Rosetta silent file (secondary structure, phi, psi, omega in degrees, C-alpha in Angstrom):
SEQUENCE: MFEVFSRSYYLGRLYVAPIDGERALMHSEQHERLNEEMYATGDGLERLDTPLVMKLESRHFPVHGADDIPTNTLALPESMLEGLDVRNPPSLREVFLARRERARQLLSFIGGLPDADTTPFSDGSSTAGT
SCORE:     score description
SCORE:     0.000 S_00000001
   1 L     0.000  -41.650  177.475  -41.842  101.524   56.969 S_00000001
   2 E  -120.802  145.549  177.214  -41.083  102.650   60.564 S_00000001
   3 E  -129.075  159.551 -178.634  -43.342  104.535   62.938 S_00000001
   4 E   -60.727  131.340  178.382  -42.727  106.237   66.266 S_00000001
   5 L  -114.082  -45.797 -178.409  -42.698  103.725   69.099 S_00000001
   6 L  -154.452 -173.819  177.600  -41.084  105.569   72.027 S_00000001
   7 L   -67.920  -18.635 -176.335  -38.683  108.400   72.805 S_00000001
   8 L  -110.516  -17.312 -171.954  -35.792  106.096   71.852 S_00000001
   9 E  -140.315  153.212  164.562  -37.113  103.886   69.041 S_00000001
  10 E  -104.079  156.767  179.190  -39.146  103.584   65.876 S_00000001
  11 E  -120.606  134.874  177.439  -40.925  100.296   65.186 S_00000001
  12 E  -147.509  178.992  177.691  -41.089   98.525   61.843 S_00000001
  13 E  -125.814  127.102  178.604  -41.333   95.100   60.274 S_00000001
  14 E  -134.200  154.730  170.124  -38.540   93.593   58.207 S_00000001
  15 E   -76.718  133.192  177.330  -37.689   90.157   56.943 S_00000001
  16 E  -105.784  124.849 -176.434  -34.777   88.775   58.943 S_00000001
  17 E  -136.480  146.725  176.947  -32.476   86.512   56.953 S_00000001
  18 E   -78.960  148.054  174.653  -29.074   84.914   57.580 S_00000001
  19 E  -140.272  162.196  169.765  -26.037   85.902   55.501 S_00000001
  20 L   -82.469  145.247  178.511  -22.356   85.084   55.351 S_00000001
  21 L   132.061 -171.915 -174.429  -20.192   87.876   56.640 S_00000001
  22 L  -117.518  -11.183 -174.318  -19.507   89.897   59.748 S_00000001
  23 L  -121.434  148.661  172.510  -21.899   92.862   59.507 S_00000001
  24 E   -74.558  137.443 -174.206  -25.654   93.376   59.651 S_00000001
  25 E  -135.593  157.288  168.662  -26.879   94.701   56.293 S_00000001
  26 E  -145.784  167.519 -177.515  -29.923   96.052   54.496 S_00000001
  27 E   -55.473  133.666 -172.278  -30.484   97.281   50.940 S_00000001
  28 H   -60.694  -38.490  179.234  -28.275  100.343   50.384 S_00000001
  29 H   -67.823  -39.585  176.437  -31.011  102.620   48.983 S_00000001
  30 H   -65.542  -41.418  178.933  -33.296  101.821   51.915 S_00000001
  31 H   -59.571  -47.325 -179.324  -30.414  102.333   54.322 S_00000001
  32 H   -64.688  -43.013 -179.813  -29.649  105.741   52.842 S_00000001
  33 H   -63.460  -44.520  177.265  -33.330  106.779   52.811 S_00000001
  34 H   -63.795  -40.195  178.161  -33.807  105.760   56.457 S_00000001
  35 H   -59.244  -44.655 -179.814  -30.601  107.531   57.394 S_00000001
  36 H   -67.033  -44.406 -177.331  -31.840  110.709   55.744 S_00000001
  37 H   -72.120  -39.500 -170.999  -35.362  110.486   57.227 S_00000001
  38 H  -100.150  -30.567 -172.556  -34.468  109.367   60.744 S_00000001
  39 H  -110.278  -26.270 -177.699  -30.939  110.569   61.496 S_00000001
  40 L   -70.802  147.336 -179.145  -30.306  113.658   59.364 S_00000001
  41 L   -97.373  -18.694 -177.311  -30.929  117.045   60.947 S_00000001
  42 L    88.795    4.168 -179.656  -31.408  119.024   57.727 S_00000001
  43 L  -102.798  103.901  174.877  -28.503  121.329   58.556 S_00000001
  44 L    71.288 -163.427 -179.361  -25.906  121.443   55.790 S_00000001
  45 L   -77.624  126.354 -176.719  -24.152  118.520   54.171 S_00000001
  46 L  -128.036  149.152  177.007  -24.682  115.310   56.131 S_00000001
  47 L   -75.150  137.488  177.112  -23.380  111.757   55.873 S_00000001
  48 L  -114.544   12.812  178.287  -25.957  109.188   54.854 S_00000001
  49 L  -108.412    8.171  176.287  -23.725  106.139   55.339 S_00000001
  50 L   -61.134  137.535  179.207  -23.721  106.234   59.135 S_00000001
  51 L   -59.706  138.410  169.634  -24.756  102.831   60.451 S_00000001
  52 E   -79.635  152.203  176.457  -28.385  102.563   61.491 S_00000001
  53 E  -113.142  117.891  179.883  -28.881  100.958   64.879 S_00000001
  54 E  -117.590  154.122 -179.925  -31.556   98.294   64.978 S_00000001
  55 E  -126.802  128.004  174.799  -32.764   96.097   67.786 S_00000001
  56 E  -123.534  121.372 -172.131  -34.177   92.610   67.376 S_00000001
  57 L    56.581 -117.961 -178.163  -35.398   91.053   70.604 S_00000001
  58 L  -106.872    7.590 -175.900  -32.752   92.173   73.116 S_00000001
  59 E  -108.045  137.242  176.123  -29.794   92.596   70.721 S_00000001
  60 E  -101.302  146.561 -178.832  -28.651   95.794   69.010 S_00000001
  61 E  -137.336  132.276  166.309  -26.870   95.802   65.632 S_00000001
  62 E   -75.832  128.031 -174.296  -25.121   98.513   63.645 S_00000001
  63 E  -113.462  127.828 -179.482  -26.656   98.081   60.190 S_00000001
  64 E  -109.323  164.398  178.725  -24.835   99.031   56.984 S_00000001
  65 E   -92.317  148.013  176.249  -26.079   99.281   53.411 S_00000001
  66 E  -152.207  137.439 -176.861  -25.343   96.781   50.632 S_00000001
  67 L   -67.535  -26.206 -173.376  -26.686   96.606   47.079 S_00000001
  68 L   -90.944    9.006  177.909  -27.138   92.822   47.066 S_00000001
  69 L   -96.298  133.069  178.293  -29.605   92.649   49.985 S_00000001
  70 L   -61.295  151.815  177.087  -33.317   92.480   49.078 S_00000001
  71 L   -64.069  155.588  179.719  -35.440   95.455   50.120 S_00000001
  72 L    60.095   29.484 -179.359  -37.297   95.226   53.439 S_00000001
  73 E  -127.066  133.831  169.260  -34.734   92.729   54.714 S_00000001
  74 E  -103.172  109.759 -177.510  -32.412   92.849   57.697 S_00000001
  75 E   -95.896  119.746 -177.061  -29.597   90.450   56.822 S_00000001
  76 E  -117.931  136.827  173.653  -27.731   89.192   59.877 S_00000001
  77 E   -59.237  149.269 -179.867  -24.611   87.041   60.051 S_00000001
  78 H   -50.438  -40.192 -178.438  -25.232   83.598   61.528 S_00000001
  79 H   -62.445  -31.009  178.935  -23.201   84.579   64.620 S_00000001
  80 H   -80.094  -21.166  179.721  -25.616   87.454   65.330 S_00000001
  81 H   -81.530  -17.414 -179.430  -28.652   85.174   64.930 S_00000001
  82 L   -59.846  130.530  178.828  -27.439   82.811   67.650 S_00000001
  83 L    85.972   -3.716  177.159  -29.728   83.016   70.644 S_00000001
  84 L   -99.577  152.536 -178.829  -32.487   84.834   68.749 S_00000001
  85 L   -91.190   68.805  177.608  -35.863   83.292   68.010 S_00000001
  86 L  -110.648  110.854 -176.876  -35.705   83.491   64.210 S_00000001
  87 L  -113.482  145.494  177.931  -37.361   80.465   62.668 S_00000001
  88 L    49.299   57.074 -179.344  -37.698   79.547   59.010 S_00000001
  89 L   -63.835  151.615   -2.032  -35.821   82.567   57.655 S_00000001
  90 L   -72.134  135.861 -175.956  -36.528   84.855   56.031 S_00000001
  91 E  -117.633  127.869  178.993  -38.923   85.572   58.858 S_00000001
  92 E   -74.047  121.009 -173.949  -41.039   88.744   59.074 S_00000001
  93 E  -135.019  154.021  170.930  -40.242   90.299   62.453 S_00000001
  94 E   -76.088  131.435 -177.611  -40.815   93.472   64.408 S_00000001
  95 E  -129.783  138.171  176.807  -37.583   95.444   64.459 S_00000001
  96 E   -98.182  138.578  174.832  -36.761   98.575   66.416 S_00000001
  97 E  -113.144  120.160 -178.603  -34.759  101.392   64.843 S_00000001
  98 E   -66.721  139.172  174.176  -33.007  103.592   67.369 S_00000001
  99 L   -68.480  165.252 -171.628  -33.690  107.311   67.090 S_00000001
 100 H   -51.587  -52.110 -177.932  -30.741  109.565   66.282 S_00000001
 101 H   -66.706  -39.867  178.163  -29.646  110.406   69.854 S_00000001
 102 H   -66.829  -39.532  178.955  -30.144  106.837   71.064 S_00000001
 103 H   -62.065  -43.388  178.677  -28.265  105.504   68.031 S_00000001
 104 H   -58.804  -45.283  179.675  -25.300  107.759   68.758 S_00000001
 105 H   -62.514  -47.041 -178.660  -25.205  106.494   72.330 S_00000001
 106 H   -66.015  -39.663  178.763  -25.496  102.841   71.294 S_00000001
 107 H   -61.685  -34.107  178.006  -22.861  103.125   68.566 S_00000001
 108 H   -68.258  -29.580  178.983  -20.401  104.393   71.141 S_00000001
 109 H   -81.883  -41.233 -172.964  -21.121  101.287   73.250 S_00000001
 110 H   -95.484    0.656  176.604  -21.226   98.617   70.550 S_00000001
 111 L    66.071   40.649 -176.196  -18.383   99.933   68.420 S_00000001
 112 L   -79.044  -10.174  178.203  -20.489  100.294   65.291 S_00000001
 113 L  -107.684  144.949 -177.827  -18.276  102.926   63.696 S_00000001
 114 L   -56.751  -40.751  179.139  -14.805  102.168   62.332 S_00000001
 115 L  -136.695   89.606 -172.184  -13.235  104.974   64.376 S_00000001
 116 L   -63.149  -17.105 -179.931  -15.690  106.102   67.036 S_00000001
 117 L   -82.637  -23.371 -173.769  -13.461  109.009   68.082 S_00000001
 118 L  -125.491  -11.390 -177.042  -13.373  110.754   64.725 S_00000001
 119 L   -78.069  120.492 -177.840  -16.251  109.513   62.568 S_00000001
 120 E   -71.874  147.906  173.633  -18.907  112.217   62.381 S_00000001
 121 L   -93.776  177.182 -172.324  -22.527  111.384   63.031 S_00000001
 122 L   -56.222  -27.684 -177.848  -25.354  112.850   60.990 S_00000001
 123 L   -91.361    8.950  177.299  -25.417  116.108   62.912 S_00000001
 124 L    90.898   -9.004  177.377  -21.713  116.742   62.288 S_00000001
 125 L   -84.078  171.859  173.844  -20.648  115.767   65.801 S_00000001
 126 E  -104.712  172.639  178.828  -18.512  112.779   66.613 S_00000001
 127 L   -86.740   -1.969 -179.735  -19.412  109.908   68.885 S_00000001
 128 L   -63.865  132.679  176.111  -16.553  110.783   71.224 S_00000001
 129 L    75.903   12.747  179.318  -17.722  111.516   74.726 S_00000001
 130 L   -95.637    0.000    0.000  -21.310  110.461   74.174 S_00000001
């Protein structure tokens, strides 16, 4: 679904669709699988519910899992779609997925974790001081 694009991102294609709500979402099983493949280190027990960080055009979004979102879809609240060139949704778009280290850095900036000082990231560290 995603392939290496650069040192900071993977590139993939997802349908982008508007939803009601406050958070960017994707299907929970896909979210967990991507979390395991892209963010997990393979060392011990790791969280697979850490938000993924995706980029559409110039905007980054912490993306959470939800069972009611269709697979291969990035569901964005209307407020997050403002200013983006998404026409006739659902629209198939190129989406960037931040690599693990870049995601940690971005989550500390965009406040994607409920408690950025104590919530562990996939490698067991916290986002504090990153």
